[in-house]
Structures are given as C-alpha cells and as structure tokens.
Short mmCIF file of N, CA and C in Angstrom, two decimals:
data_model
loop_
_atom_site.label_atom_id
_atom_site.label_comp_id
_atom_site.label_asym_id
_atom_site.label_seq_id
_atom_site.Cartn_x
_atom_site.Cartn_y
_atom_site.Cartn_z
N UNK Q 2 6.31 -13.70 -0.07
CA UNK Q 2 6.13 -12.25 -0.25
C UNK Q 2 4.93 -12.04 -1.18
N UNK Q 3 3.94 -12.32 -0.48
CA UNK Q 3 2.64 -12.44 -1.49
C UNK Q 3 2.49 -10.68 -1.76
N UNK Q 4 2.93 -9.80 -1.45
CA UNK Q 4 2.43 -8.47 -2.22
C UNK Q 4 3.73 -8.19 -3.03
N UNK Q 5 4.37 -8.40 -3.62
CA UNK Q 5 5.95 -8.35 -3.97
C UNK Q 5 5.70 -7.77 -5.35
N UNK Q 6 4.28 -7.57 -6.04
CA UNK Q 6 4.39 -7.04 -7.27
C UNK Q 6 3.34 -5.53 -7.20
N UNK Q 7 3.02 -5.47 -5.67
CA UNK Q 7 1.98 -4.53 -5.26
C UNK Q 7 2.42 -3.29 -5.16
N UNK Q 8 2.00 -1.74 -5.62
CA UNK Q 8 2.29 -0.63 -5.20
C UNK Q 8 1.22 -0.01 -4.34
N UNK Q 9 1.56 0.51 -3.34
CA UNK Q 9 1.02 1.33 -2.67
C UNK Q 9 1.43 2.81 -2.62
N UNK Q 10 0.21 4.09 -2.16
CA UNK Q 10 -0.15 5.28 -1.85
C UNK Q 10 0.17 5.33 -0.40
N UNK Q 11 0.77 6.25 0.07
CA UNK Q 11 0.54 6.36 1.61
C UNK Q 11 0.82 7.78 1.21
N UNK Q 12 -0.54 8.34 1.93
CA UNK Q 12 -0.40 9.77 1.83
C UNK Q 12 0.09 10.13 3.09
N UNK Q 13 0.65 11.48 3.27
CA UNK Q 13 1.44 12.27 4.15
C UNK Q 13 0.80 13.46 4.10
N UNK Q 14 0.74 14.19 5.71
CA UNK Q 14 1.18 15.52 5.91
C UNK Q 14 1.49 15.56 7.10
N UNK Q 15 1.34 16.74 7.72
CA UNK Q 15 1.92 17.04 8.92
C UNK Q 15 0.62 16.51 10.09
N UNK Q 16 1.42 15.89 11.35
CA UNK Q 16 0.18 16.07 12.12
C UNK Q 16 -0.67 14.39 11.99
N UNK Q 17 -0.01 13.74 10.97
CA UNK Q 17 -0.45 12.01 10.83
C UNK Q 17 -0.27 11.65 12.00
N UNK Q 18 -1.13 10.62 12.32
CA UNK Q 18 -1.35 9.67 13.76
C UNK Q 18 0.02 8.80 13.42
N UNK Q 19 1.02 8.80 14.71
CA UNK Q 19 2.91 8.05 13.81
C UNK Q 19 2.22 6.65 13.45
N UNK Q 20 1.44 5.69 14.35
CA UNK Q 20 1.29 4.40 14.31
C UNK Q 20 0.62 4.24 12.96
N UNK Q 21 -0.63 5.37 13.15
CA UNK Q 21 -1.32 4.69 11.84
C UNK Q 21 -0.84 4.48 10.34
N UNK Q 22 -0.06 5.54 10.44
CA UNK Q 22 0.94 5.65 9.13
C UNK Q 22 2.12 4.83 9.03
N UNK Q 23 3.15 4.56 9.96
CA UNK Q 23 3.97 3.66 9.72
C UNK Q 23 3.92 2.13 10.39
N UNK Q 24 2.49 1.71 11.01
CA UNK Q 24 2.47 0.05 11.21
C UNK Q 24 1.76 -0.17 9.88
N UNK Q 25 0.71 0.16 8.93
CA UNK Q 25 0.50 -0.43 8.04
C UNK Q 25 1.81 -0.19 6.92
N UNK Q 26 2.48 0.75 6.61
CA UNK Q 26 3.77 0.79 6.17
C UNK Q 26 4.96 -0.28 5.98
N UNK Q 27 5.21 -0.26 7.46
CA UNK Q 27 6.52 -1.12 7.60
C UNK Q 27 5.54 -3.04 6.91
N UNK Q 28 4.59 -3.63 7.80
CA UNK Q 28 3.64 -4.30 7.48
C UNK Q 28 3.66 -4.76 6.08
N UNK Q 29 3.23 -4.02 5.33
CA UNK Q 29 2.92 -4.26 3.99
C UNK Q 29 4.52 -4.52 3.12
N UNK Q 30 5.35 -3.28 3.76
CA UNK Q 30 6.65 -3.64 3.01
C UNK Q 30 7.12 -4.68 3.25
N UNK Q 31 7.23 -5.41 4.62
CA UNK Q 31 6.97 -6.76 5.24
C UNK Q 31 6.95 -7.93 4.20
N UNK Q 32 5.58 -7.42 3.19
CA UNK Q 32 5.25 -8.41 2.96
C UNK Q 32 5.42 -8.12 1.23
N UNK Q 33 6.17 -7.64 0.64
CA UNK Q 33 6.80 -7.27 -0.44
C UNK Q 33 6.13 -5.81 -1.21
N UNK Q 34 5.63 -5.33 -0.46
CA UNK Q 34 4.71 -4.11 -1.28
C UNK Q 34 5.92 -3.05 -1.67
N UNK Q 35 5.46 -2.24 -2.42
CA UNK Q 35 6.46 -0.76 -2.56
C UNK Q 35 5.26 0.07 -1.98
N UNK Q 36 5.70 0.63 -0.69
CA UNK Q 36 4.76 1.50 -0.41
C UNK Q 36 5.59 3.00 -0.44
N UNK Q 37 5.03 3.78 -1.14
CA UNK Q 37 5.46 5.60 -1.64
C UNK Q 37 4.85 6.41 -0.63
N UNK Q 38 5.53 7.07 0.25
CA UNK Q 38 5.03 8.46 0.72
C UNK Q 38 4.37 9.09 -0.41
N UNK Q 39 3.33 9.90 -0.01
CA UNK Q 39 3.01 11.05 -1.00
C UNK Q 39 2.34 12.16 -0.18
N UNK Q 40 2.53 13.43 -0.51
CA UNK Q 40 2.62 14.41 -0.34
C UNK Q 40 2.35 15.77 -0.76
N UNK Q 41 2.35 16.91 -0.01
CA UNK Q 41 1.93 17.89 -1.20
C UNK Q 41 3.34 18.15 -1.96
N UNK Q 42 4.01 17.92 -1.22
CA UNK Q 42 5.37 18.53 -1.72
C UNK Q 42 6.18 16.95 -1.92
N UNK Q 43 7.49 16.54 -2.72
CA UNK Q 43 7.95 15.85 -2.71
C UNK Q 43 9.42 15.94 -1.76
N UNK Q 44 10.61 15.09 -1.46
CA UNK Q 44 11.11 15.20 -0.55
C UNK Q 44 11.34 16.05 0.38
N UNK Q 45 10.08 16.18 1.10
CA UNK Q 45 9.67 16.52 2.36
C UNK Q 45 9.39 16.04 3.58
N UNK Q 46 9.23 16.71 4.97
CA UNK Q 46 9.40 15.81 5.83
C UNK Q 46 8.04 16.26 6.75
N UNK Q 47 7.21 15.26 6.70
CA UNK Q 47 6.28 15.66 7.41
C UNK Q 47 6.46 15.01 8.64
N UNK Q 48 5.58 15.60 9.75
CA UNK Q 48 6.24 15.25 11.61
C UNK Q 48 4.66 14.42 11.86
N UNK Q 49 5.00 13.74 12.50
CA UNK Q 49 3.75 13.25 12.80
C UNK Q 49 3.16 13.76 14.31
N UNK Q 50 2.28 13.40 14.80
CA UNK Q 50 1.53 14.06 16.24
C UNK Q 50 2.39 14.08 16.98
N UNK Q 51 3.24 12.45 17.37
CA UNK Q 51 4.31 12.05 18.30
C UNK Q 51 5.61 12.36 17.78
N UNK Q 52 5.54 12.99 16.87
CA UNK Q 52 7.10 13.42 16.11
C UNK Q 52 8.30 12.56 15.95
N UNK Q 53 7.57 11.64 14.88
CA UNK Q 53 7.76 10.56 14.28
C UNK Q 53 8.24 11.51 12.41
N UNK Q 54 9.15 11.29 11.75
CA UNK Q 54 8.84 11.58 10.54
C UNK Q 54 8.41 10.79 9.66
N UNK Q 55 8.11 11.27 8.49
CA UNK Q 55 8.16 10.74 7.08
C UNK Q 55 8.35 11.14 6.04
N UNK Q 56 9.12 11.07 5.78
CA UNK Q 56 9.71 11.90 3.97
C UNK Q 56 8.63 11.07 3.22
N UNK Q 57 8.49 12.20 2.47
CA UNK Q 57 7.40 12.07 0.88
C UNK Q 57 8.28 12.08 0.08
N UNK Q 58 8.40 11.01 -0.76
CA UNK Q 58 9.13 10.32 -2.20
C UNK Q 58 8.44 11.03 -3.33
N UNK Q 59 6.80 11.31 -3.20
CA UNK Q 59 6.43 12.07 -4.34
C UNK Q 59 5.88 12.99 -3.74
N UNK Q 60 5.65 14.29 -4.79
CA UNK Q 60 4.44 14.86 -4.84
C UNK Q 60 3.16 14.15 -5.02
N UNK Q 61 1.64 14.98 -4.96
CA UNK Q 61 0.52 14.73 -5.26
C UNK Q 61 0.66 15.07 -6.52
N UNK Q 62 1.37 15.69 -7.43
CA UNK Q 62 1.37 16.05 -8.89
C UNK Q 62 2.44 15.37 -9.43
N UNK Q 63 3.23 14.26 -8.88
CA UNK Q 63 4.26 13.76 -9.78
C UNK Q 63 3.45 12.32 -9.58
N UNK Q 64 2.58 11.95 -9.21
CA UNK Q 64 1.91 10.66 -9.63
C UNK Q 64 0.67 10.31 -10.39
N UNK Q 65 0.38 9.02 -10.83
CA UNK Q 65 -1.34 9.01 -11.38
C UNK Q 65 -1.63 7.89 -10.50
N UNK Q 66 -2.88 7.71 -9.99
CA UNK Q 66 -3.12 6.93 -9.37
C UNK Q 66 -3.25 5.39 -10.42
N UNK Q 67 -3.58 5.61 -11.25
CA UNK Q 67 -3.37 4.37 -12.38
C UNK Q 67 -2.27 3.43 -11.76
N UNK Q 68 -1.19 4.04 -11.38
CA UNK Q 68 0.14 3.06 -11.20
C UNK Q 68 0.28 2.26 -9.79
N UNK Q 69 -0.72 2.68 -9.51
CA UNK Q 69 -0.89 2.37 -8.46
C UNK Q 69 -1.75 0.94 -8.03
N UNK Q 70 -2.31 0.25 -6.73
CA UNK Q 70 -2.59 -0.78 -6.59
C UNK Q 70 -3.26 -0.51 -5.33
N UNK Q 71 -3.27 0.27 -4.76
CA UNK Q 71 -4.02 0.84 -3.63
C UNK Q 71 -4.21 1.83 -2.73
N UNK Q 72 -4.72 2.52 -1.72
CA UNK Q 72 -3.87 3.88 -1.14
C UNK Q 72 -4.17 3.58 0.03
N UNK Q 73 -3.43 4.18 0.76
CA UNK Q 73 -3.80 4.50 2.28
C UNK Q 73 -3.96 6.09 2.84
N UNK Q 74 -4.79 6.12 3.69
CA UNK Q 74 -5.15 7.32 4.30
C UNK Q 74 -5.00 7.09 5.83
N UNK Q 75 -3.52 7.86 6.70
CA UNK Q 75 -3.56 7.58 8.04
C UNK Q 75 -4.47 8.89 8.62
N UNK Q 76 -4.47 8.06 9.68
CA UNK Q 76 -5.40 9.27 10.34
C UNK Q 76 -4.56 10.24 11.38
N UNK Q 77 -5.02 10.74 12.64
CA UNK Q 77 -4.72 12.05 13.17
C UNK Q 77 -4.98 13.11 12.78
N UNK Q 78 -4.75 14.48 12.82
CA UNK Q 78 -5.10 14.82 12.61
C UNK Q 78 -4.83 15.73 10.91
N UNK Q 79 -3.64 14.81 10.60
CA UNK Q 79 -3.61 15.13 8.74
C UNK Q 79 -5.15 15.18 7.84
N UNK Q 80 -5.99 13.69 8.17
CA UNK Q 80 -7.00 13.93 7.31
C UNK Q 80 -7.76 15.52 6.89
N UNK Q 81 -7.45 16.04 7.90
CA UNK Q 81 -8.54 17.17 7.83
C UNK Q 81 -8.06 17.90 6.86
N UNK Q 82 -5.96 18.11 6.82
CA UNK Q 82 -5.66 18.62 5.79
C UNK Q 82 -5.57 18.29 4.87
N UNK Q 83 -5.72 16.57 4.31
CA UNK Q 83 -5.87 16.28 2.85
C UNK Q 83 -6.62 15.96 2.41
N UNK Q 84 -7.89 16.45 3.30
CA UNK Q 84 -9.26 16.04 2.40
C UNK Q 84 -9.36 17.51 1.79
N UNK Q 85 -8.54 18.77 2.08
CA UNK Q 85 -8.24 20.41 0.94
C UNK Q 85 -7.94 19.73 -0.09
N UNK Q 86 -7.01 18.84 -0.70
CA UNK Q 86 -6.31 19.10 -1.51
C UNK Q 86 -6.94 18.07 -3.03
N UNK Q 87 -7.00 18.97 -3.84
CA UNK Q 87 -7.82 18.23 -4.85
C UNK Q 87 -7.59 16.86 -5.64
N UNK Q 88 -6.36 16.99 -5.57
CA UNK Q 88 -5.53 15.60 -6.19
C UNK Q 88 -5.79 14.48 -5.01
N UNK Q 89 -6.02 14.62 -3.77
CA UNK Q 89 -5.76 13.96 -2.73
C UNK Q 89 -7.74 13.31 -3.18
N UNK Q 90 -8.26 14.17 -3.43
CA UNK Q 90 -9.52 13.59 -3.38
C UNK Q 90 -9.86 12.91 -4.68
N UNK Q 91 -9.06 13.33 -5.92
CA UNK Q 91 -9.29 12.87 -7.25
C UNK Q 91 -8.79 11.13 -6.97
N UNK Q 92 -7.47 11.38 -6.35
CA UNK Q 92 -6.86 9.87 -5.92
C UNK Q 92 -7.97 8.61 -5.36
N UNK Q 93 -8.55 9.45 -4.30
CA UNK Q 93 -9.64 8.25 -3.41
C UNK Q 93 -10.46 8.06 -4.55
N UNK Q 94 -11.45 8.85 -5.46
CA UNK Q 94 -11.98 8.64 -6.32
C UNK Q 94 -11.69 8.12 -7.30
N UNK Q 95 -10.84 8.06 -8.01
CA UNK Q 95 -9.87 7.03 -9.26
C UNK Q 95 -10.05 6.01 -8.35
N UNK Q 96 -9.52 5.58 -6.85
CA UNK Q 96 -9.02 4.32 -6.51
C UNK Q 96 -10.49 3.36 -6.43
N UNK Q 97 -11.71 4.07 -5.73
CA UNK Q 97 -12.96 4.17 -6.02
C UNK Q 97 -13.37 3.40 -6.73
N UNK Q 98 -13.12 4.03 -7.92
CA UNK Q 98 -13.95 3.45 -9.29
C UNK Q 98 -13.42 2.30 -10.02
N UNK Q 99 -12.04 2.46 -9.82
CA UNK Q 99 -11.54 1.46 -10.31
C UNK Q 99 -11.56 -0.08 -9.28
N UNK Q 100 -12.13 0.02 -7.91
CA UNK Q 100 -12.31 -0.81 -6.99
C UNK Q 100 -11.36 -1.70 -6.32
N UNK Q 101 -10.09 -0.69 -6.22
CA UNK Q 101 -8.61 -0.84 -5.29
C UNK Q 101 -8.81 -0.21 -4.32
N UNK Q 102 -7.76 -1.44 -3.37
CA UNK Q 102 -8.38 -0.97 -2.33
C UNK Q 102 -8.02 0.09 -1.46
N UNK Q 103 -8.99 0.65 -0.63
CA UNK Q 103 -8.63 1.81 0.02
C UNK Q 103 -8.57 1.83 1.50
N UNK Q 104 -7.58 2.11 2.36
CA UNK Q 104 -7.67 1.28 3.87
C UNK Q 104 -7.63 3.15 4.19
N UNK Q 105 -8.62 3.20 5.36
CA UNK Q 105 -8.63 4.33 6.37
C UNK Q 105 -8.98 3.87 7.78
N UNK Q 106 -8.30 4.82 8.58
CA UNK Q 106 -8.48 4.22 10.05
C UNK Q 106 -8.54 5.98 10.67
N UNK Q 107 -9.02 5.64 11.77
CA UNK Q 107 -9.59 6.97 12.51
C UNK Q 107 -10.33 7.98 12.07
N UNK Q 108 -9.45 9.13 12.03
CA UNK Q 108 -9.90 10.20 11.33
C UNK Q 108 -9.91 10.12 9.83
N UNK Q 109 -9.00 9.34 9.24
CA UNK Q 109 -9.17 9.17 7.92
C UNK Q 109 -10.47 9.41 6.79
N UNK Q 110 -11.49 8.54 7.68
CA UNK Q 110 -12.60 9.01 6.97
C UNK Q 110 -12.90 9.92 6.96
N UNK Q 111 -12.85 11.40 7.80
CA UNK Q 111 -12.76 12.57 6.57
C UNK Q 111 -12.31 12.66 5.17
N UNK Q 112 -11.63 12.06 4.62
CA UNK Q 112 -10.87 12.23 3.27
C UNK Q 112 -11.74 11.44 2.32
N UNK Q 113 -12.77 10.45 3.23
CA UNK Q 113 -13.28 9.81 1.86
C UNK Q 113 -14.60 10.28 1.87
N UNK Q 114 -15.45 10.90 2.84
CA UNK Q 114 -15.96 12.08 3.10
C UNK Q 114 -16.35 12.87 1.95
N UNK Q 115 -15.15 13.81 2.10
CA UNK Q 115 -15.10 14.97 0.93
C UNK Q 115 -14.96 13.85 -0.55
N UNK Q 116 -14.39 13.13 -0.58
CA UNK Q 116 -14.07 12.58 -1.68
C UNK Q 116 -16.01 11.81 -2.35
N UNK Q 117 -16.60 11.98 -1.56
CA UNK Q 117 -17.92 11.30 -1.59
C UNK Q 117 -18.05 10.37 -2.35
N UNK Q 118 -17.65 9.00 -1.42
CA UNK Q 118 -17.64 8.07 -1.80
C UNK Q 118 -18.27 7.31 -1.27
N UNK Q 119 -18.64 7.45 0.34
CA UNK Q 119 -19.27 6.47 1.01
C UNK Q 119 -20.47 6.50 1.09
N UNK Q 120 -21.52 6.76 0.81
CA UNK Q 120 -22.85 6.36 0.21
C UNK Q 120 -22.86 5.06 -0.01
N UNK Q 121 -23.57 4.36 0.85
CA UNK Q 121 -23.88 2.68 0.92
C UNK Q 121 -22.95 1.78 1.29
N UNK Q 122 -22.60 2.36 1.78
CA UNK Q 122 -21.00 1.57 2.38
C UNK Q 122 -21.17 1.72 3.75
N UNK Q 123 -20.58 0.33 3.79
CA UNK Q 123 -20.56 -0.26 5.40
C UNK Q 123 -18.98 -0.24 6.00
N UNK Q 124 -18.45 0.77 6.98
CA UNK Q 124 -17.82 1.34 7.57
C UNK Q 124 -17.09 1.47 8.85
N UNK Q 125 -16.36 1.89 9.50
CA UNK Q 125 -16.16 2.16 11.23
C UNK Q 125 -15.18 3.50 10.65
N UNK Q 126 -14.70 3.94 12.20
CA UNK Q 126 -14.01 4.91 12.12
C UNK Q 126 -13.96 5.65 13.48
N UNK Q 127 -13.15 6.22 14.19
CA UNK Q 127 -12.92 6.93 15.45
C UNK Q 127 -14.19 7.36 15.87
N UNK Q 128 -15.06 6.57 17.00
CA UNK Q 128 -16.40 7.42 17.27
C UNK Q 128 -16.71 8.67 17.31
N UNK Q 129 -15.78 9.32 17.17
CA UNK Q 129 -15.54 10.76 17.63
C UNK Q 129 -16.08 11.41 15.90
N UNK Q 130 -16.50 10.27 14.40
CA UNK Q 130 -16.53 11.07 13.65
C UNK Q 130 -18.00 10.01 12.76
N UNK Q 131 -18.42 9.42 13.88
CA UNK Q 131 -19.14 8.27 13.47
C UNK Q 131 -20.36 9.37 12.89
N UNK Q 132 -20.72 10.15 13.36
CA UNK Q 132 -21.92 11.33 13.05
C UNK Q 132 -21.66 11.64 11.44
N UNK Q 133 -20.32 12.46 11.13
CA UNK Q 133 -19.85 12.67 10.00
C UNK Q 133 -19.78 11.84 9.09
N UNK Q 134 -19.28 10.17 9.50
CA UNK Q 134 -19.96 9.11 8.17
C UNK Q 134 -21.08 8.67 8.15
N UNK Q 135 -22.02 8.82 9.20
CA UNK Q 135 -23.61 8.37 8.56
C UNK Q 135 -23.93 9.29 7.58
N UNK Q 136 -23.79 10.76 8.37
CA UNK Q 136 -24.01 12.14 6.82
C UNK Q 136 -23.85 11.75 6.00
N UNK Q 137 -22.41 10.73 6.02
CA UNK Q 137 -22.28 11.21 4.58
C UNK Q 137 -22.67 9.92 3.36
N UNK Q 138 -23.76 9.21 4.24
CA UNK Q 138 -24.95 8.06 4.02
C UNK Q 138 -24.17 6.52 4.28
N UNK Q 139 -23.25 6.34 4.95
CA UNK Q 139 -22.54 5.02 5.34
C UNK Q 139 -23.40 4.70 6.48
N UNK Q 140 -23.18 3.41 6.79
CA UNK Q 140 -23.55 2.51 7.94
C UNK Q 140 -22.36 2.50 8.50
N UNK Q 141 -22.97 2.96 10.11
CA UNK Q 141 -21.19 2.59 10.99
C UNK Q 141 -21.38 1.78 11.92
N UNK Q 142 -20.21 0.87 11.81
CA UNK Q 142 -20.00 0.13 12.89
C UNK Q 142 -19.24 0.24 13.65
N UNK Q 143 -19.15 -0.30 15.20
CA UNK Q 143 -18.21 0.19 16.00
C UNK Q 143 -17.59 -1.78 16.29
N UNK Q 144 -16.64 -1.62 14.97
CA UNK Q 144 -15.93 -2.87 15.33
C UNK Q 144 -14.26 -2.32 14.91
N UNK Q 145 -13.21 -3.58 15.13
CA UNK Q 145 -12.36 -3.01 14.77
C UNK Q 145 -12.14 -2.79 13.51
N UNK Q 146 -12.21 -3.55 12.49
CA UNK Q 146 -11.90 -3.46 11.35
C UNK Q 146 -13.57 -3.78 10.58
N UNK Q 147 -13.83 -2.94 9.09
CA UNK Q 147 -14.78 -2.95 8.73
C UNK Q 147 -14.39 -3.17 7.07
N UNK Q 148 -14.48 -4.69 6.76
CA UNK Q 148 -14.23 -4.41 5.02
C UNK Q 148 -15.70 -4.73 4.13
N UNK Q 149 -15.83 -3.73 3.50
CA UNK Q 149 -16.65 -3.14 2.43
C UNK Q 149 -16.16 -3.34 1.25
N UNK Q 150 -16.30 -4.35 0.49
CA UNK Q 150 -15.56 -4.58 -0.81
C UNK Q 150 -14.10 -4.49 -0.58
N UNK Q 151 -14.00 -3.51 -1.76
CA UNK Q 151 -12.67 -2.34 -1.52
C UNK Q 151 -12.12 -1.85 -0.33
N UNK Q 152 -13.10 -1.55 0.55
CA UNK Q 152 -13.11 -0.04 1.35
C UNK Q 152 -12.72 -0.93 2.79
N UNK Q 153 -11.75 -0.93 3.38
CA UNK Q 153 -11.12 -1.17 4.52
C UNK Q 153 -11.19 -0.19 5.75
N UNK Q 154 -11.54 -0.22 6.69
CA UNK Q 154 -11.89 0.64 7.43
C UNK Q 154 -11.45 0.30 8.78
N UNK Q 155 -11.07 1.17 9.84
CA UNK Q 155 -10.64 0.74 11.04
C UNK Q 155 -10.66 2.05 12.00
N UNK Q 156 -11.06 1.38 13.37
CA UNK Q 156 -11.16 2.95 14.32
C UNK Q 156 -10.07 3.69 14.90
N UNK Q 157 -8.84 2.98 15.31
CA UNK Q 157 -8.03 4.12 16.09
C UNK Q 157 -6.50 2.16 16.27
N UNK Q 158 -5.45 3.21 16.94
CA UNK Q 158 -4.47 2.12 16.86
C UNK Q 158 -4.44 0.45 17.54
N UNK Q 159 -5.15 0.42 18.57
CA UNK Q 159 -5.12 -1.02 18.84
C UNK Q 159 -5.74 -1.88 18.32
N UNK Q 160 -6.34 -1.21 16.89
CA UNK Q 160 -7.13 -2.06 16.02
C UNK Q 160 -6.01 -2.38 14.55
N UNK Q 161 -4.80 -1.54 14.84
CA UNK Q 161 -3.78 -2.04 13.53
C UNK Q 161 -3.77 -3.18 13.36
N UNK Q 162 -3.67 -4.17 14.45
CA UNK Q 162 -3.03 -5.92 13.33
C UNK Q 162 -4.00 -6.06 12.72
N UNK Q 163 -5.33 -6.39 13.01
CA UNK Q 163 -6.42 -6.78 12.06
C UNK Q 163 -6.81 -6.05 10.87
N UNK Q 164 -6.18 -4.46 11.28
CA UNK Q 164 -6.80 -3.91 10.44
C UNK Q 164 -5.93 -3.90 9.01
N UNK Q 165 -4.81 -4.20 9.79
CA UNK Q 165 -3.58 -4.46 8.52
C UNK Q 165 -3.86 -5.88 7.71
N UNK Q 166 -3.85 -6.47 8.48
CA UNK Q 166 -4.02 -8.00 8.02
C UNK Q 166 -5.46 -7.90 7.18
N UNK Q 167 -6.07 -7.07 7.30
CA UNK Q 167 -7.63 -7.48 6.18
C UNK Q 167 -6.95 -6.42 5.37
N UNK Q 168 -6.75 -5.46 5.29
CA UNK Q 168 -5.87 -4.66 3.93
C UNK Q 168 -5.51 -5.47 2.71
N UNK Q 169 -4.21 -6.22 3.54
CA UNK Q 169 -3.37 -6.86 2.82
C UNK Q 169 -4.17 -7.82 2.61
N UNK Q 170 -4.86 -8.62 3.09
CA UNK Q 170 -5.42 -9.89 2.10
C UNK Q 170 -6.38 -9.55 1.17
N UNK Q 171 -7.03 -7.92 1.25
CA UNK Q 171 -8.00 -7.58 0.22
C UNK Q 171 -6.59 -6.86 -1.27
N UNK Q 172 -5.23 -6.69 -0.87
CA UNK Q 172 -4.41 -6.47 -1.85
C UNK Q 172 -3.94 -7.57 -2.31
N UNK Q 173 -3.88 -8.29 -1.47
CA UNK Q 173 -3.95 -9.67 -1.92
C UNK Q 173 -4.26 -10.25 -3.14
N UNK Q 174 -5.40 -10.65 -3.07
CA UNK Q 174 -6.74 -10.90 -3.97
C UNK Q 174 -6.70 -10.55 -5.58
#
C-alpha cells in the first residue's frame, strides 16, 4: 500500500465526467490513499454526466490545502464550474507552489487555466481545449498521459490506466 500515508483532493460538482472522477478514486484508494470529495457544499451529492454520484465529505471552506498531498481535477463538464470558485483556484495554486501533485484529464484544464499556472508547462488535454492551453502559454501534446514535474495531465477516459498509474507514482515519490 505504497500511498497508505497519502491524502488526496478530489474536487466535485455537478456534471463531472463519472469515469474520470471515480477510476482515479477507487485506484488510488486501491492503493492506500484517503481520497476526500470536495465541494462547494459539504455532504452533498453531486450527479455526474452519466448519473453516477458523489457525496462531498467537505466543503471548499472546511479545508486547507496544506493537509493535503495532492488534488485532482475530473473533467466533463464540472471544470467550467470550478474554475468560478475562488477557493477551487487558490487550491490548484497552493498545490502549485508547493509542487504536489496535480492530475487533470480532459476538460480539467480549464481549472488550471484560470488558476494560471500553466505557463511553460508541458501538457495534453481533450483536443477540443488544446487552443485554450497554448493561450494560456503551455505546450500541448496529443499523447495519453503528459507528466510535467508535478503537473499530470491526460486527454479523455481510455487514457485512465496510464494516466492513473503516472499520478500515483508521481504521489509516490
């Protein structure tokens, strides 16, 4: 259980891609992580595209990212709503700086986007938003999984095992 002392972020809202959010999930818990819903609201139930749920364990205001060990950002079409929310972007940025790691897949990279972080960072992400991360000065690649230091990156679901498996060995580490 090599992540067994690891905490994880998994942010929530309504409208999350089900796979992207609960194969790196189940995965990581797999492999001893505590991974936390988080949310705007705390025990809440957000639906995913395929109407899949997920209860949020916290709020975005009952955590610090300090306690944390890494976050995740699923994609569908949630990113768009938690790249609004200010705590949601303070989070990517704390995780950022402090150089934990941060896994996004699809749409996700909207959230790190607004969070403007990717400047010089080497990347992928749903072609459908590859325009939106060069803007926002990244290099994109169209592979499945893209790790950048920290920054874990992946395009859409048939890229989960790898993209899980480089996560976890960069939480690893």
């Amino acid at each position: 259980m090599r992540l067994k002392d690891k905490k994880v972020i998994a942010l929530v809202e309504h409208d999350f891609e089900d796979l992207e959010l609960w194969y790196p999930v189940l995965r990581l818990r797999e492999e001893g992580a505590q991974v936390d819903f988080v949310g705007k609201e705390a025990n809440h139930k957000y639906i995913g595209k395929y109407g899949v749920p997920a209860e949020s364990d916290y709020a975005f205001t009952d955590i610090n990212s300090a306690d944390y060990d890494a976050i995740l950002v699923p994609g569908g079409w949630a990113p768009d709503k938690l790249r609004r929310y200010p705590e949601v972007l303070s989070f990517v940025r704390e995780m950022d700086a402090a150089k934990k790691p941060i896994g996004q897949i699809c749409h996700a990279g909207w959230v790190l986007i607004s969070a403007d972080i990717l400047q010089g960072k080497t990347v992928t992400s749903t072609p459908g938003i590859k325009d939106d991360m060069t803007n926002a000065g990244s290099t994109w690649l169209d592979e499945a999984v893209v790790v950048d230091g920290h920054i874990i990156s992946s395009r859409r679901p048939p890229d989960l095992p790898p993209y899980v498996k480089a996560f976890a060995d960069v939480l690893a580490d």
